[in-house]
Coordinates of C-alpha atoms in Angstrom, one line a residue:
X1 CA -15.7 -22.7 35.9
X2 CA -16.9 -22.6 32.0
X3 CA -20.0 -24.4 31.8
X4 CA -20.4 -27.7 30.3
X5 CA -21.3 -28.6 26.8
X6 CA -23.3 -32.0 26.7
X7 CA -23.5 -33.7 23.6
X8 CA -23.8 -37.2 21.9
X9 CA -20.2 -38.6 20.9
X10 CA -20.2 -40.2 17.7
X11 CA -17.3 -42.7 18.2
X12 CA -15.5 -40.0 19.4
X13 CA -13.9 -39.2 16.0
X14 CA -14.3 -35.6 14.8
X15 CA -17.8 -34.2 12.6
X16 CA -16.5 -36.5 9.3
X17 CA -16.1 -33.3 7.6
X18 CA -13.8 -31.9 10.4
X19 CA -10.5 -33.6 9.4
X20 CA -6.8 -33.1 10.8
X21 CA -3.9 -31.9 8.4
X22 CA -0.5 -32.7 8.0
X23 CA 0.9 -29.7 7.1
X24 CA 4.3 -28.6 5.6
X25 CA 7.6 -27.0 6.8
X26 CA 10.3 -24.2 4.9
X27 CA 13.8 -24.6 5.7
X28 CA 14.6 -20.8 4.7
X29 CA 17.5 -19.9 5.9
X30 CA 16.4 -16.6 7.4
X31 CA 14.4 -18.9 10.1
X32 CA 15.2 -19.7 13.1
X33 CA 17.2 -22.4 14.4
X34 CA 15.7 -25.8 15.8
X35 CA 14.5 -25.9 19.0
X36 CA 14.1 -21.7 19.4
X37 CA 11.4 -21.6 16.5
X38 CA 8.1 -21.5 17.1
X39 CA 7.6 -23.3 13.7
X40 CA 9.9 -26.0 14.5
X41 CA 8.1 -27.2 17.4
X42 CA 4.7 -27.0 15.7
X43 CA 5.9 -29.2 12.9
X44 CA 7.0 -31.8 15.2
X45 CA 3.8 -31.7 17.1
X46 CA 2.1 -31.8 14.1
X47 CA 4.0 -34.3 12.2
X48 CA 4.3 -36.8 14.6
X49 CA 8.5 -35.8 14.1
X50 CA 9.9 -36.5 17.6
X51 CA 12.9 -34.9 17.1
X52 CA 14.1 -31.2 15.7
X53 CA 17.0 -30.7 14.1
X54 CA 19.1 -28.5 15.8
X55 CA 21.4 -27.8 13.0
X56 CA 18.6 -26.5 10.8
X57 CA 16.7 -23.1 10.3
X58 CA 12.6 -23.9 10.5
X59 CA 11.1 -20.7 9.0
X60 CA 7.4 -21.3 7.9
X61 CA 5.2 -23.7 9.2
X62 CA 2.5 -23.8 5.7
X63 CA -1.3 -24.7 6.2
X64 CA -3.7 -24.9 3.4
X65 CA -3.7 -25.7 -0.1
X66 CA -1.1 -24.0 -2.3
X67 CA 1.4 -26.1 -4.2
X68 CA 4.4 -24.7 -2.8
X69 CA 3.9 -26.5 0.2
X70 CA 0.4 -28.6 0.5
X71 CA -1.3 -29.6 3.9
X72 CA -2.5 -33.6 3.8
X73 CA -5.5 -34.7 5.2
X74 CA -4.6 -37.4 7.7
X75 CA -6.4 -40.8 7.6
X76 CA -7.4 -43.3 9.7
X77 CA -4.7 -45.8 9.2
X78 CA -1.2 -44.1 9.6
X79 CA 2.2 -45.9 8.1
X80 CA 5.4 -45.0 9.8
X81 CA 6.1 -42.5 7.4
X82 CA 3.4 -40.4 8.5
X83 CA 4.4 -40.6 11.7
X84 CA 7.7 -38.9 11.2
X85 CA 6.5 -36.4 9.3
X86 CA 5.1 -36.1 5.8
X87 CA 7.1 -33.8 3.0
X88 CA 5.3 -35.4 -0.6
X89 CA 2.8 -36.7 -2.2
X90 CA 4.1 -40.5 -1.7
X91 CA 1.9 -41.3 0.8
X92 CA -0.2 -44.0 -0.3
X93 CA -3.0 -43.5 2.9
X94 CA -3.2 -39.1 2.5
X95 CA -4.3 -36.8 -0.3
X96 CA -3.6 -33.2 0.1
X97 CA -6.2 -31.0 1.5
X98 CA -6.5 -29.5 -2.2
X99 CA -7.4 -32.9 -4.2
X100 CA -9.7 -33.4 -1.1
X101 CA -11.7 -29.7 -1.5
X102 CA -12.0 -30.8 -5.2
X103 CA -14.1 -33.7 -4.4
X104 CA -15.8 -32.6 -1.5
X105 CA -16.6 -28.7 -2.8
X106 CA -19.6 -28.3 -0.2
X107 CA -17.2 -27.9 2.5
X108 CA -16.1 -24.4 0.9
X109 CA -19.8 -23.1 1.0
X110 CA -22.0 -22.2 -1.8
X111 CA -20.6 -18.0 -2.0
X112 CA -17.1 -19.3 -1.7
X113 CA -17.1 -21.8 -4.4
X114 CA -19.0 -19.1 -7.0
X115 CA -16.2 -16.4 -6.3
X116 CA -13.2 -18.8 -6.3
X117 CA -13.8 -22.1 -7.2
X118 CA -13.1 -25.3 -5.4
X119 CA -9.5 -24.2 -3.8
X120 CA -8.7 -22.6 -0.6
X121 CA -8.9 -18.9 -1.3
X122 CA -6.4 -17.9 2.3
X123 CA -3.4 -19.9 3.0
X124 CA -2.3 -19.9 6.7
X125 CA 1.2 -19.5 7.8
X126 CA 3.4 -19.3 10.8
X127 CA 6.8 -17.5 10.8
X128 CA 10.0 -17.6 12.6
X129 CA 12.3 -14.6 11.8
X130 CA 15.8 -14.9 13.2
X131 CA 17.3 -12.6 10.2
X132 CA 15.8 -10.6 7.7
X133 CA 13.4 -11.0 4.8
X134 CA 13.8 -9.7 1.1
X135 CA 12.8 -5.9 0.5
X136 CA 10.0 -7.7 -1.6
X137 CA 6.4 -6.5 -3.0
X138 CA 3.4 -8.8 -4.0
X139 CA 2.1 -8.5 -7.1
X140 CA -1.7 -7.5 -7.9
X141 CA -3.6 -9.9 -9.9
X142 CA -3.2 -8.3 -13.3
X143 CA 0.7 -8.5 -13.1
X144 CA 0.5 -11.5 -11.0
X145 CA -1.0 -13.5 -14.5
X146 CA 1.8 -11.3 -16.8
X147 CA 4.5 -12.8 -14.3
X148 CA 3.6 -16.6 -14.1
X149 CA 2.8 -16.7 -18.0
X150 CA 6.5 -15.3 -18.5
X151 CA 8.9 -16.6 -15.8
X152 CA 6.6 -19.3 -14.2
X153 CA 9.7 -20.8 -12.3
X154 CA 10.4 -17.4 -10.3
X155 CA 6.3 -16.7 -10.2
X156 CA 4.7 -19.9 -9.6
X157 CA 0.8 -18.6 -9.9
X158 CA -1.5 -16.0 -11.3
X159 CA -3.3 -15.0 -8.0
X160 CA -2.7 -11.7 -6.0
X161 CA -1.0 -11.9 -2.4
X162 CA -2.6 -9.0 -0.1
X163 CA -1.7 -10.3 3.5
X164 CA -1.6 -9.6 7.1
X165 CA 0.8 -10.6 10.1
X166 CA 0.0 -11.3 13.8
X167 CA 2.6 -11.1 16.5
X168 CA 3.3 -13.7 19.0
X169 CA 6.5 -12.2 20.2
X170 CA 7.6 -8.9 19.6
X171 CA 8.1 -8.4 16.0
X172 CA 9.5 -5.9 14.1
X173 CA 9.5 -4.8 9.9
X174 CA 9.7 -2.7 7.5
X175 CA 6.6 -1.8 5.7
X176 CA 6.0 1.2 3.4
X177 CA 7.7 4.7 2.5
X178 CA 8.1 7.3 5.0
X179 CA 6.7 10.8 4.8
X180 CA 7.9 14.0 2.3
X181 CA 9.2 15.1 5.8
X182 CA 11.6 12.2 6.7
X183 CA 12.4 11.6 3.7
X184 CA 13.9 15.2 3.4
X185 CA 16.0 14.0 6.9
X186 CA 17.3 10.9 5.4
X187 CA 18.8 12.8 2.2
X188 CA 20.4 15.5 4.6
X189 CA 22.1 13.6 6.9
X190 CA 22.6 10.0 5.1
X191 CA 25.6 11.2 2.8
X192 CA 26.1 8.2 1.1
X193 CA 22.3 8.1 -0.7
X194 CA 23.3 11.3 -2.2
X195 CA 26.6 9.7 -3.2
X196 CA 24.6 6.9 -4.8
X197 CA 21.8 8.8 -6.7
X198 CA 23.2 11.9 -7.4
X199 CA 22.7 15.3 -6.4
X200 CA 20.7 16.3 -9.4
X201 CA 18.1 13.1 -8.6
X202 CA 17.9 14.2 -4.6
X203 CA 17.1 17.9 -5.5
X204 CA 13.4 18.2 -6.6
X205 CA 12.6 15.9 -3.6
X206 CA 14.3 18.0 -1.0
X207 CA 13.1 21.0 -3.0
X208 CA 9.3 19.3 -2.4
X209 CA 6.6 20.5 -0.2
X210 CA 4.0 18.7 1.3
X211 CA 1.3 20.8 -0.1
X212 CA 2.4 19.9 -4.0
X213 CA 0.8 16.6 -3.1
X214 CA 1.0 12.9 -3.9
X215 CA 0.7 13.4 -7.7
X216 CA 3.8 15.3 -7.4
X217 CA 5.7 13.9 -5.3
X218 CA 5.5 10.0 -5.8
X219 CA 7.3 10.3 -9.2
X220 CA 10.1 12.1 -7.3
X221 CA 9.9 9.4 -4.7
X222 CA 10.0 6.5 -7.6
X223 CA 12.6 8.1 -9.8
X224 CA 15.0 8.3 -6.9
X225 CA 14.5 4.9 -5.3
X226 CA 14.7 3.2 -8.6
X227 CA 18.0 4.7 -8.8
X228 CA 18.9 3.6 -5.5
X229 CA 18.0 -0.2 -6.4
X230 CA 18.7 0.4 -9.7
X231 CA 22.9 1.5 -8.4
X232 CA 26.0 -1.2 -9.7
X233 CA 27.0 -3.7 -7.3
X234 CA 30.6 -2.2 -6.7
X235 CA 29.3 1.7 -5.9
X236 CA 26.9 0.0 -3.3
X237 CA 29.3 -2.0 -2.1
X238 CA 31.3 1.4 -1.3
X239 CA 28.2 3.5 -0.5
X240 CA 27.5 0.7 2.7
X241 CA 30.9 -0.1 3.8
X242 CA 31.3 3.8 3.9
X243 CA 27.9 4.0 6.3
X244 CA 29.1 1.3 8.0
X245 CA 32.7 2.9 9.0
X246 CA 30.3 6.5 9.4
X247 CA 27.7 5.1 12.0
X248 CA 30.3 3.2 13.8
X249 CA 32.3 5.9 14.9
X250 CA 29.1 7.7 15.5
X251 CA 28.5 4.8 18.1
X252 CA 30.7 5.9 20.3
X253 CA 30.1 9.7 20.7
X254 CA 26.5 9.5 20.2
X255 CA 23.4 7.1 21.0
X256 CA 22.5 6.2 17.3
X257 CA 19.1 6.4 16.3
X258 CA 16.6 2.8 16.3
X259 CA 16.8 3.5 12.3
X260 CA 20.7 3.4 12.0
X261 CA 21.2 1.1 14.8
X262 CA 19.1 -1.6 12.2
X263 CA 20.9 -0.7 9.7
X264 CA 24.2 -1.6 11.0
X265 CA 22.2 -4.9 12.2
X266 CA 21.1 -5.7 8.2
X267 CA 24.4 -4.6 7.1
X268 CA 26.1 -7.5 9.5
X269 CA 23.6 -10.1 7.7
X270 CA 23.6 -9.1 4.3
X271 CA 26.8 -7.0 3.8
X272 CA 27.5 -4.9 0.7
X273 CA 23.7 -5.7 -0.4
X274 CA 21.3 -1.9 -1.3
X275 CA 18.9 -3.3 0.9
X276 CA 20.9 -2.2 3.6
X277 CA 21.0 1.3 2.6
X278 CA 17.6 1.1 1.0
X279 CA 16.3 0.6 4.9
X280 CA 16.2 4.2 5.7
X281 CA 13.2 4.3 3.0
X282 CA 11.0 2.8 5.0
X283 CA 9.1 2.8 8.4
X284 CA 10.7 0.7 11.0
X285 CA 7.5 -0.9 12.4
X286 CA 7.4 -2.5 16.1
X287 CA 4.3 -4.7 16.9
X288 CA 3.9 -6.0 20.0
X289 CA 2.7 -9.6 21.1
X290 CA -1.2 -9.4 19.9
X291 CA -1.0 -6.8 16.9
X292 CA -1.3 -6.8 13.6
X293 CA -0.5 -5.3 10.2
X294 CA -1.6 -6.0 7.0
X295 CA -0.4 -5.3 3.4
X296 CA -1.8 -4.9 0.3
X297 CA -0.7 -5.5 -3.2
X298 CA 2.3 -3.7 -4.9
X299 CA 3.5 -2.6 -0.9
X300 CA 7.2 -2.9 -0.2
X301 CA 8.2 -4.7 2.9
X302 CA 10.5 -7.0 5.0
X303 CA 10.0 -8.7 8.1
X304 CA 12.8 -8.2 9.9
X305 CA 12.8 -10.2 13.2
X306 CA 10.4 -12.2 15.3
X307 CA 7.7 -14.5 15.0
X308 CA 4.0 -13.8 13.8
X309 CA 1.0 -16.3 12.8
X310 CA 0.8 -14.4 8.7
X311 CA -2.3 -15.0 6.5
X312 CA -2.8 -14.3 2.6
X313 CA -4.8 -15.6 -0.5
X314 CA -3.2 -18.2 -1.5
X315 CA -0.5 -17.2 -3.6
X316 CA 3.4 -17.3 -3.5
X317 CA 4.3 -14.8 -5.5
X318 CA 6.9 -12.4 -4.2
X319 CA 9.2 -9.8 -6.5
X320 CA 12.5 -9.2 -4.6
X321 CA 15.4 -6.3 -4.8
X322 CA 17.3 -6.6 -1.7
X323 CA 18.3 -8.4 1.6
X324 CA 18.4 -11.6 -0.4
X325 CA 20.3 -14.4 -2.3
X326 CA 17.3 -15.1 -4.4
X327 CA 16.0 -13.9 -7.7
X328 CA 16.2 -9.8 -7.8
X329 CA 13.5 -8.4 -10.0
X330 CA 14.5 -4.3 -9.3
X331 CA 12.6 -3.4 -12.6
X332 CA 9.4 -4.9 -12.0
X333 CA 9.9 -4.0 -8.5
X334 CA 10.0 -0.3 -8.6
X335 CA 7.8 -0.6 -11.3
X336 CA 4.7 -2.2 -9.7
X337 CA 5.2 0.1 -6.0
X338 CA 2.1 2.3 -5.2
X339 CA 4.5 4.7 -3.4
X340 CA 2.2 5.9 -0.8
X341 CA 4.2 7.5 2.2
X342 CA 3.4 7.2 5.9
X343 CA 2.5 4.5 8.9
X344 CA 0.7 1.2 7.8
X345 CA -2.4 0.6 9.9
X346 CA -1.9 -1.3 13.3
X347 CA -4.6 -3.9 14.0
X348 CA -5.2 -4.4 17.6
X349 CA -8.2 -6.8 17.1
X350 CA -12.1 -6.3 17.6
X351 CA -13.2 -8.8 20.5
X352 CA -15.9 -11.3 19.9
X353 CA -16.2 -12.4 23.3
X354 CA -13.8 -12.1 26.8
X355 CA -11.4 -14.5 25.5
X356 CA -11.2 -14.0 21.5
X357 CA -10.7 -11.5 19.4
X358 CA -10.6 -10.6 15.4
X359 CA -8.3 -9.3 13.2
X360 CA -9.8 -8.2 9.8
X361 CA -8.3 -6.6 7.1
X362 CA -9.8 -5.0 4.2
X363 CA -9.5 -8.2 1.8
X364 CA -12.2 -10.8 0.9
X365 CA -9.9 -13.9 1.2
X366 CA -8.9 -13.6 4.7
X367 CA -9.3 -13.2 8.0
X368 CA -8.1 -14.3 11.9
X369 CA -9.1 -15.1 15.1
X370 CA -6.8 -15.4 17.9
X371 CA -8.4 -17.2 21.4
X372 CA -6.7 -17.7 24.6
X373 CA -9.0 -19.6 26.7
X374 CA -8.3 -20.0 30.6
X375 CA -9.1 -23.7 31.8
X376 CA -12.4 -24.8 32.8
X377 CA -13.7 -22.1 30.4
X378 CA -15.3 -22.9 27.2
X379 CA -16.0 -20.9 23.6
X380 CA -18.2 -21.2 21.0
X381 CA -17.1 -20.5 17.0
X382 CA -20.7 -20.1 15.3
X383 CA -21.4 -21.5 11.8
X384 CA -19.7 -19.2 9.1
X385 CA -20.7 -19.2 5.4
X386 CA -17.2 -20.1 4.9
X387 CA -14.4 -22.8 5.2
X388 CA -12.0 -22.1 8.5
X389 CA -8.3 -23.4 9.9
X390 CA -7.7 -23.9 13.7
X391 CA -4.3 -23.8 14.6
X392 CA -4.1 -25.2 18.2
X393 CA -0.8 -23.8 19.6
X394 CA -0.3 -24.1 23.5
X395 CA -2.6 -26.2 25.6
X396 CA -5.3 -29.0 25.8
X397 CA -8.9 -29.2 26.0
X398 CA -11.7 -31.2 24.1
X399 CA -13.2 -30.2 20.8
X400 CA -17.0 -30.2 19.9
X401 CA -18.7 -29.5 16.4
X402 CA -22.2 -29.4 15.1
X403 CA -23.1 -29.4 11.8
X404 CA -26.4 -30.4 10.2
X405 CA -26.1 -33.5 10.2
X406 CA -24.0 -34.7 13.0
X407 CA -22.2 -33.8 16.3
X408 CA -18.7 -35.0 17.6
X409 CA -16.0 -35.1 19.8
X410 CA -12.5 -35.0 20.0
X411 CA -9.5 -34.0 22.2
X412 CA -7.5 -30.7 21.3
X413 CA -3.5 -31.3 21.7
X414 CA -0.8 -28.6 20.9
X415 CA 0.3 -28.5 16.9
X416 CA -3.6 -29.7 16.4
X417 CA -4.6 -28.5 12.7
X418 CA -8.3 -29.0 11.5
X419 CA -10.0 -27.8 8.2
X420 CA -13.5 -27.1 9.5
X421 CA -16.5 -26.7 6.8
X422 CA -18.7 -23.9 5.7
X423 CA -21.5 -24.4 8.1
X424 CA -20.2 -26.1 11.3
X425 CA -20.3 -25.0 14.7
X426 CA -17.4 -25.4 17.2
X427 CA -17.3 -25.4 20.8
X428 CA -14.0 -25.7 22.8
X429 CA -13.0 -26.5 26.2
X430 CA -9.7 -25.9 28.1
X431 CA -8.5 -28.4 30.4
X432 CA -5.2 -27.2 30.9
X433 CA -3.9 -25.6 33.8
X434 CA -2.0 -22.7 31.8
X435 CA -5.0 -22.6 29.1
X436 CA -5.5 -22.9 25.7
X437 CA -4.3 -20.6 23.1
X438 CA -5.4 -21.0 19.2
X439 CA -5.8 -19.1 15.8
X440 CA -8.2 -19.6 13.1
X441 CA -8.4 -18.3 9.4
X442 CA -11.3 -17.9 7.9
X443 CA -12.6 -16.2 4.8
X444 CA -13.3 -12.6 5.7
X445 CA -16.7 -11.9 6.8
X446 CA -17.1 -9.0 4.4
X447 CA -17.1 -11.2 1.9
X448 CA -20.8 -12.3 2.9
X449 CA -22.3 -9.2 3.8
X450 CA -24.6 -7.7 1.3
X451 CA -23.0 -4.7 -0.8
X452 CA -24.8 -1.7 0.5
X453 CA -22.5 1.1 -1.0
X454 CA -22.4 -0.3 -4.2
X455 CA -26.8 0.8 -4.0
X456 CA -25.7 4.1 -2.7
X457 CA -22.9 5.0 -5.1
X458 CA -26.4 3.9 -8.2
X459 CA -28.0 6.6 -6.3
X460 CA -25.8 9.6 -6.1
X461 CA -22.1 10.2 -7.1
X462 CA -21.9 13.3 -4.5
X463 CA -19.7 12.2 -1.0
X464 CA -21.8 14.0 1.1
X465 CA -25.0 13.0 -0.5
X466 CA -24.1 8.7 0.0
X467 CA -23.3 9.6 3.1
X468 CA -26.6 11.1 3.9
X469 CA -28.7 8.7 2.1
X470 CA -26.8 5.7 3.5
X471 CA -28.0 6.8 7.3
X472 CA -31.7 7.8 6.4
X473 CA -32.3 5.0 4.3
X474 CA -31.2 2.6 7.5
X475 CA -33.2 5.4 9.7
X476 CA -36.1 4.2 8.1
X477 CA -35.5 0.3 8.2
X478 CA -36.7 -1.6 11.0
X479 CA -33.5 -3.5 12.3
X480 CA -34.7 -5.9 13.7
X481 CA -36.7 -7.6 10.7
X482 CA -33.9 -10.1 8.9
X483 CA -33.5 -10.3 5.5
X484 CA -36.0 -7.8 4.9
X485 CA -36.9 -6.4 1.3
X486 CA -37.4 -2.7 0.7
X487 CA -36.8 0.4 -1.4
X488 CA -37.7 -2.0 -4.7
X489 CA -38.9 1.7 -6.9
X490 CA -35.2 1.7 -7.5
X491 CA -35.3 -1.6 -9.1
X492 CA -32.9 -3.2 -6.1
X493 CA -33.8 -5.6 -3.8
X494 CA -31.7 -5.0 -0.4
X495 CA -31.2 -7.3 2.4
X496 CA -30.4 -5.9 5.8
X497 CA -29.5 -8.5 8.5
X498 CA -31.3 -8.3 12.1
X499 CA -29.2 -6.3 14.6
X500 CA -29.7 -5.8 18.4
X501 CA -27.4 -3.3 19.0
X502 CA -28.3 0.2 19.3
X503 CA -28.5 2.5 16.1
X504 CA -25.6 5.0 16.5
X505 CA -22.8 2.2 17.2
X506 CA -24.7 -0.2 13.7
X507 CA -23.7 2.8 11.7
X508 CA -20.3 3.0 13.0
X509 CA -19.9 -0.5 12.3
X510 CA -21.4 -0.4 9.2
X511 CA -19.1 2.3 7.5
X512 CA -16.3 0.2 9.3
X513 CA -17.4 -2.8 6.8
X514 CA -18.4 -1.0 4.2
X515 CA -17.4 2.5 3.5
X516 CA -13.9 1.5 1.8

C-alpha cells in the first residue's frame, strides 16, 4: 500500500490559491453523441449537469482562459444555475479564470508573467471525434496578427497555435505530406487527381527525384496541391463521385488499401467536398491509447476519429480548406503550408515515476502529464516555476498541496478541474478500487531551463565545433554544484542546475532539451 501523507487540514478546503473551475463545452457537430463522448460525461461531472443530452454532439470539453470558451472559478456559495452547468458570464457568484489570473498574477510565476503577461499561455482541451475535422493549418504568430487585424470574426486572436494530442482511445488523423516516393504512387494510380490538376501540373513531380531535394521539390509539391484545393466545386464534385464509383468496384475484387478505405469513409461524411480527394496527400496516422503527436505552426491536419486529451497556447485560430461547412480560406491555406514531407514524430512519453509519465513537445507554452495511480498508492507533483491544470478523469482519492504559506486538503472526484499556482506542491492519493487516472498541463519545462546553446552558438558557428565545446565545457563543471557560475572571460554568466545522474545519460538529456 502507498504510504501515507500526514498533514495539517486547513478546514479541509483546498491551498486558497488551488481553486476548482467550471469549465466550458463545444457542441461541434463532428463530436460525438451524448452519452458515448468522453467530453460529455466530463462536462456533466464537472458542471454539476445531471443529465446529457442524448440528442446532441459534445465535441470539446475547454479548460483555461481563452475567450472562445472561458473556465470559471467556482466559489463558495453556488446558485442553482451553477449547479446545472455554467455557459456565460451571468453568474453573479463566478469570474472566469482569466479576470481571476489578472488580479492574482503571482499565481502565473515570475518567468511566466515576463514572457506572456498575466493570461494563461496553454489552453487544455479534451476531444470527442465521431467524424472528421477540417483539413485546417494554424497560423504562426506573424500571420496570426495579419489575420485577426483583417477578418477578426473568422480569426479571433493574434497568438500562434502549435499543439499536441494525447490518445485515450485509439485515435487516428491526418497530419502532414507524404514522401516524394508516395507521392509518385498516389499520382499513378489515383486517376482522378490527374484529372483534376492536369497532366502538365503532375509531370515535374513524377519526373522528381529524391536527391533534387526539398528546395526543389516543395514548390512542385505546393503548386500542385494548391491546384487541387484551388479545383471548381462541380469538377470536384465529378473527380470524387468518379473515385467513389472506382474504389467501390475495386472493393469487391480486391482488399482496398487503409488509405482508400478512409477515403470512401470521408467521402460518406462530407460527399462531393476536395478534402476527400485531398486525403491521399497526407499520412494516415494511428495512435494508440497513451501516444502522442504534436504539430507545429503552418502543418496541415485533421483528426479524423477518436478521442484524445489536445493541448495548445491559447489561441483559436484555425485556417480551413476542406472536410468542413465552415469558413474555407484555400489561399491563405496553401499559402502559409511549410510543406515538409514524411511521418510526424510519435510521443510515447518520458516517465517521471512508475505511475506518470510526460509528454513534451518542442514548444514553450505547453506541456502534459498523464498519471494512472492504482489505489492505496500515492504521487507527488513537485513545485514548478509555472501555473498547472489537473484534469481528474476516472477515480477518487484525496488531494494534498503545499505551498509557502499553507497546506490543505481536499477529496479528488471524477470531472475534478483545479488551476494550481506557480510554486505549489501536490500530493495525491487513490482510494479507488479501479484507481485513479488524471492529466495535467503545465507550461513546458524548457521554458525554465537556462539557454545553453544560445552561449555555444556566441562561441562558434561550426556544427561540429558546438558540439564539441558543449560536452567539454560540461566535462569540466562539477555537476553537482547548483546554480554555479563559471566561464565569466566570455563575459556570460552560466547557470548549470545540480544533477545526480551519471554524465553520459545528462548529455543525452541535455541535447534532448536543448539541441533544437
Amino acid at each position: 500500500m502507498g504510504e501515507v501523507v500526514l498533514i495539517e487540514k486547513e478546514e479541509s478546503k483546498i491551498n486558497k490559491d488551488v481553486v476548482e473551475l467550471i469549465c466550458s463545452v463545444k457542441n461541434y457537430d463532428w463530436g460525438r453523441i451524448g452519452e458515448n463522448s468522453q467530453v460529455a460525461r466530463l462536462y456533466s461531472l464537472n458542471s454539476g449537469l445531471e443529465k446529457i443530452d442524448g440528442n446532441i454532439p459534445y465535441a470539446e470539453f475547454w479548460m483555461g482562459t481563452h475567450d472562445s470558451g472561458p473556465s470559471f472559478v467556482r466559489s463558495n456559495i453556488e446558485s442553482d444555475d451553477e449547479k446545472v452547468g455554467l455557459s456565460s458570464e451571468t453568474s453573479n457568484n463566478n469570474k472566469t479564470l482569466k479576470s481571476w489570473i489578472s488580479e492574482n498574477p503571482h499565481v502565473l510565476g515570475d518567468k511566466v508573467v515576463q514572457k506572456w503577461g498575466t493570461d494563461l499561455p496553454f489552453l487544455f482541451k479534451v476531444l470527442s471525434v465521431s467524424k472528421a475535422l477540417s483539413i485546417q493549418a494554424h497560423p504562426d504568430k506573424e500571420l496570426a496578427k495579419v489575420l485577426n487585424e483583417s477578418n477578426p470574426s473568422d480569426y479571433r486572436d493574434g497568438n500562434h497555435k502549435p499543439e499536441m494530442a494525447l490518445a485515450i482511445t485509439p485515435f487516428e488523423a491526418l497530419c502532414g505530406f507524404i514522401t516524394l516516393q508516395e507521392l509518385k504512387d498516389v499520382l499513378l494510380n489515383v486517376p482522378e487527381i490527374i484529372e483534376l490538376v492536369g497532366s502538365v501540373a503532375a509531370e515535374p513531380l513524377l519526373s522528381a527525384k529524391e536527391e533534387d531535394g526539398e528546395k526543389k521539390t516543395k514548390p512542385l509539391l505546393r503548386s500542385i496541391f494548391t491546384i487541387l484545393m484551388s479545383a471548381s466545386k462541380d469538377l470536384v464534385s465529378e473527380m470524387v463521385s468518379k473515385m467513389k464509383d472506382r474504389l467501390t468496384a475495386e472493393s469487391k475484387v480486391k482488399q482496398l488499401t487503409e488509405k482508400e478505405q478512409l477515403v470512401l469513409r470521408l467521402e460518406k461524411q462530407y460527399p462531393a467536398d476536395v478534402g476527400v480527394i485531398s486525403a491521399f496527400f497526407f499520412n494516415y496516422v494511428k495512435l494508440n491509447p497513451g501516444e502522442a503527436l504534436y504539430l507545429d505552426a503552418n502543418e496541415p491536419h485533421a483528426y479524423i476519429f477518436g478521442e484524445c486529451v489536445e493541448c495548445m497556447a491559447t489561441s483559436d485560430n484555425v485556417v480551413r480548406a476542406g472536410l468542413t461547412p465552415k469558413y474555407r480560406d484555400v489561399k491563405t491555406l496553401c499559402s502559409m503550408l511549410t510543406y515538409k514531407q514524411g511521418l510526424p514524430e510519435i510521443l510515447h512519453g518520458v516517465p517521471l515515476n512508475q505511475y506518470t509519465k510526460r509528454y513534451t513537445p518542442p514548444f514553450d507554452e505547453f506541456e502534459v502529464d498523464f498519471c494512472l495511480l492504482p489505489e492505496g498508492e500515492s504521487v507527488m507533483f513537485p513545485e514548478v516555476e509555472g501555473p498547472s491544470i489537473f484534469l481528474f478523469t476516472t477515480g477518487d482519492g484525496t488531494l494534498h498541496t503545499f505551498s509557502l504559506t499553507s497546506a490543505a486538503e481536499d477529496v479528488i472526484r471524477d470531472g475534478l478541474v483545479l488551476f494550481v499556482p506557480s510554486g505549489t506542491k501536490i500530493v495525491i492519493s487513490a482510494s479507488s478500487a479501479t484507481g485513479l487516472q488524471l492529466y495535467r498541463a503545465g507550461v513546458n519545462k524548457r521554458h525554465f531551463k537556462p539557454r545553453i546553446l544560445s552561449y555555444i552558438l556566441q562561441l562558434t558557428g561550426d556544427p561540429d565545433s558546438k558540439k564539441m565545446m558543449f560536452l567539454r565545457a560540461f566535462e569540466k563543471h562539477n555537476m553537482e554544484n547548483e546554480n554555479k557560475e563559471f566561464d565569466k572571460k566570455h563575459g556570460l554568466t552560466w547557470h548549470v542546475l545540480s544533477v545526480t545522474i551519471s554524465v553520459p545519460k545528462y548529455m543525452e538529456l541535455l541535447f534532448e532539451d536543448f539541441w533544437r
